[in-house]
Structures are given as C-alpha cells and as structure tokens.
C-alpha cells in the first residue's frame, strides 16, 4: 500500500459567475458529484493535452488523463480545487504514463471515503478498476496495491443502499453490476467465465475470461457506458450514456444520457428514456451523475465548451433536473446559464441565458477573438431571453450598466421573471440623435449604457430582457449600487453646521428644469443675466420650499428635495440622474437657510460650479460665475457681505449644457479661512 503524494498542496478557490461550464481553469470530464458534509464534492476525470513528446504508441487526439483532482462547493458557483488526489505514476498497479485515468467515483461508508477509478494495468491491455481510501473526501487517498479482481472495464459507480450493502456498476462489454463485500474492495459473489467477442477476420481460437457480476438486463440495445446508479424513494435508477439508433450505417454516434428504473439494485431494469439528448455540436461523449443538494436535484454532465476543436477535452456543466410524480425523469435541456445564484453585482454574460423566445440567436462578439465571448440578438419587438436566479439583495439604490448595439434607435426593457414582468429598467438606445446632434452615428457599434433602476426585485429573481421595438444585440449587463452622493435621510429638525472646511452640505434642490443648451460657450455675462432673470416657476426668488413641495415650470412638474450631501460638493448631475427628468441641459435651483447668532460682517460667498451659476443672499445678487466653468473650490468670490443675526436666505441657480453639473459653496473671511459659526436649516 502506498499513499499518493499530493503534488499540489495549494487549495485553489475558483470563483466564477454562476454559469456553465463550472470549472474554467482546466478541462474536467465524467463528473461524479457527491454530497459529503453538506458540501458538493466533484470527482471528475481530468482531460489534458497530449504530453510533448507523446509516449510511444499514444493515440493522437484521444482521451488523455494523468491524474484526478477533487473540487468542492457550497453554492455550485464557487469551487475549491483541492488539488491532485491520485496521479497515474504513483498507483502501484497502473501502467506508468498510460494517461488512462478515466471516469471515477467516490462514496462514503462507515467513516471512510472510497475512490474508484479505472486505468490501464501494468503490462496489460484494456482497463481494470482500482480503489483508494481516505478519511476525508478531499484525501489524502491511499491506493490498494491491486485492482478489484474480476472487474475489467471502465467508468465505475458505487451505490451504497439504505441497508449499507454496496453495489458496483461498470462498463465492460455492456453494463455490469455486482455486490461489493463490506470491505468495499472486493466483489461478493462468484466469477463467471465469459467468452470474449471475436473480431471479424480473427481466426484465433475463441478465448474467455472470468468476470464478476452480471450484465444488467432490460437496458436498450446500442452502445452504453458510464453507468451512474442512485436511489430515490424506493426506485433504483441506472443511468448511462447511450448511443441510440443504428450506428453501423454511419449514423451519428453521439451519446445521449438515458436511464432505466427498477425496484431492485441489480435489476432487471425497465428502460424509461432520455435524460439529455445528443450534444448539438456533436461532442461525441457525455457522462454524468445526478445528485440532490439542499432539496434540488442536479444533473452534472460534460461538454467540450472550452475546446470546440477537440471533443476529448471536456468541461463539467450543471443543470437542474426534476422528476415526474411516477418517478420518471424530466428531460434536461443543456443551458449555458447552468445553476447557482448570480449576485446582481456580478457581470451577467447574456449568452449564458436559461431560456429564450424563438428567433433569439447567439453569435461571437468578434469572430477574430472568440475569447471575447458571445452576445445575443433579440430580433424584433416581443422577443425575449431569460437569465435565471439573480440575487438582488445586494442592490439598495441601483442602476444597470449594459453593453448593447443596434442599427436603429430602439428600446428594450429589463424585467422581472417573465416577458410581461415588472420593469426594472427601460433602456433607450439612441444610435443616431434625431437632429444628428451630439452623437456620432453609433449604428452597429457597441455602446455601454447606464440606466437607473425603476424597480429592484426583492431577493432572488429571474432577469428577462425584452425587445420593445427594433432588433437589439446585448453582450453583458451588470447591476451596481449608486455611490452615496446624498445621505439617505437626515433629521431636518436638527440644524446642520458647515463642514470642516466650511462647505454647506444641506440644501433644498429643485429637480432640474430642462434647458436646450448645446454648448456652454453661450455663457456670457449678458446671456446669463437674461437667463437668470426669466421666471421659471412661481415665486422663484421668494420661495422657501418644503421637502417634496412641487412647482410647475412650463410643461414640467418638479419637486423640491431636502438633501444633505455626503461630500463637500453637491453633485447636481447625480441628483438629476436620481430624481430628475434629464441629466444634461439643465437648470438647478438651490435654497438654504443660514442661521446666525449675531451679525457676521465682512464675509465673502465663495463658489465653485460646473456650469455657470448665480447667487443671491437675502434677495440681493451676491455673485455671478460666468463662462464654461469647472467646479473648483472658491472659483468665484463675492464682494464683502454681512450675514445678519437670525435667518439669511441663500439662493442659487446653476445652469449647464453637456456637462456634469456640480457645486461647492462656503463663506470665507478676510483671510480666506472658512466661516463656520452659523447653523444651516434648509427648511
Ligand atoms: O473520459 C473517458 C471516457 O469518455 C469515459 O470513461 C467515458 O464514459 C467517456 O466519457
């Protein structure tokens, strides 16, 4: 007996989006998933590229596997690679460098983990099946010196029944099954002498060999391998990759996943049908396991998703599976979405959708660089795609960033759960502005669009994208929380004070008034004086608004918001984004109340604003900042003013065209130091 050396002692956390395939840093195939200690353990085979130079006689472009890793996960999304548990040249009975460590299994019984694996025996041909044992599911495993007697073949699977009796199934001239002794390492029962099939044209005398167990009866004709047996209720299931139809006439030999049921662990079996149809891209093999975890059944299987040129380099995928009332299995459609919860703040690759309406198509973002992944086209109004299980608990004040392209101005929605569900965001794609202004022609170009969320689902929801107008192609989307520009709430009855540097953070802000300003070059003294002299709403120079109070300005009905900024500057653009009807081309009105215990003479109002601005103290003009300004601290300073004892009303208006409106306001003394000996009421 020999302990296998852990050649990789590093645990590797593989965090991925909850999408198929689940392991993306190496090829993994033939997945056996088992639940041990409330975690899912994944025991796949490990496809690798042929070594260079290849050992003599090695078949080109064939299966090539030298070792086994084990992975574990608690959410089926984040996998830990526990490293290599067994490697071919350290197993006493395995032919060195035979690269034949095919599909394994691992089960638990009476305090021990038993790992079953096939490989080429020393000096021999074909396959034998060996056992290794461990005290933990991730090893270290100790290999038995010899393979299991009488078991000649591949793809072992062990079922430990409720009474503790274990059964082993494998693939070798059909699918065979046998009882295991309680030591889990030997077959319990007589060996049978069976005749070996004669190859056509081979005139050598017929030969035979002693094999364990018996052929499973009641399975369909046609090539079968990879048995996976499990029990659910009082039904036993024998599931297996199966080539349906006659292959002798050159028909597609691609494997389905199929199953039979029985009331007894070794059959006879009754064939029930298909769990998963042939892979659409003709990846030759499929191999699988079914496991129940936290009340949900999952199908683990493989596909050559990360190696389209070579279907012997495969990757493990997972999809949900469910049963009919009579115990039969509902057919599973492979999805790129896979399983697991996607945090809303993790990028959602749209091509990994769960389901979509007819006509929705997937194509590479750039065929010259497949690593950029794929995107999805919604061809016309009414078409949709659904991406399951996104957790919105992390979104409190959200917006969505989405990468999309279209050939014409169009609109699409992000909805909750189905194509008619509540709208999370309505995304307008203006690839060409009606007047051809501001925007160069973006037809057919990728655009990254940011849209605030109208509605945030509670907890986990399915995200559905619906085309509301013309064709649109979407690559990815991502939900984010808006940085906190304003305090979520504050106690208006307690006056605020200026901050450390004297900046006034508490204001009443009116939602922006729409302005048709194409460029800020117009912000001359005359133009601004005329603009600020206009009446935009009733009592505009006298109003002391309350939070939530509405005013009418032309066609717009606008509300006042009592806000306290998280920063020294007031991000008017973010305010507009959050509450306004437009972000660019806007006029903002701001009011605050400065309350002084005594007169404070010789102060100056110091303002920085992105966009031009005008300021009035107690109804008198204090300052005009003209031109296309950037927001710079104390950019404009008023003549000397007096803040009188009691209430002073400070009022301002910031106007901006295509800029990120912003302002910072304070009073400074003769020496330029901040004035701070007053309180701020704002309403
Ligand atoms: O991975 C090698 C072989 O391919 C497996 O043993 C078969 O089941 C098939 O998946």
XYZ file of C-alpha atoms and ligand atoms in Angstrom, residues 30 45 63 65 102-103 154-155 225-226 285-287 302 314, ligand 1:
25
model
C -17.047 12.494 -16.453
C -11.627 12.995 -14.795
C -8.544 10.834 -24.297
C -5.684 11.845 -18.485
C -10.827 7.671 -16.925
C -14.177 8.317 -15.186
C -14.173 1.458 -17.177
C -16.478 4.011 -15.514
C -21.043 3.200 -20.916
C -20.633 5.418 -17.846
C -19.253 11.676 -25.316
C -21.421 12.730 -22.468
C -21.046 11.400 -18.922
C -19.822 17.378 -19.667
C -14.264 18.441 -21.981
O -13.419 10.094 -20.216
C -13.088 8.913 -20.890
C -14.333 8.210 -21.275
O -15.147 9.008 -22.096
C -15.218 7.879 -20.120
O -14.722 6.868 -19.312
C -16.445 7.583 -20.866
O -17.580 7.453 -20.082
C -16.489 8.754 -21.802
O -16.999 9.879 -21.177
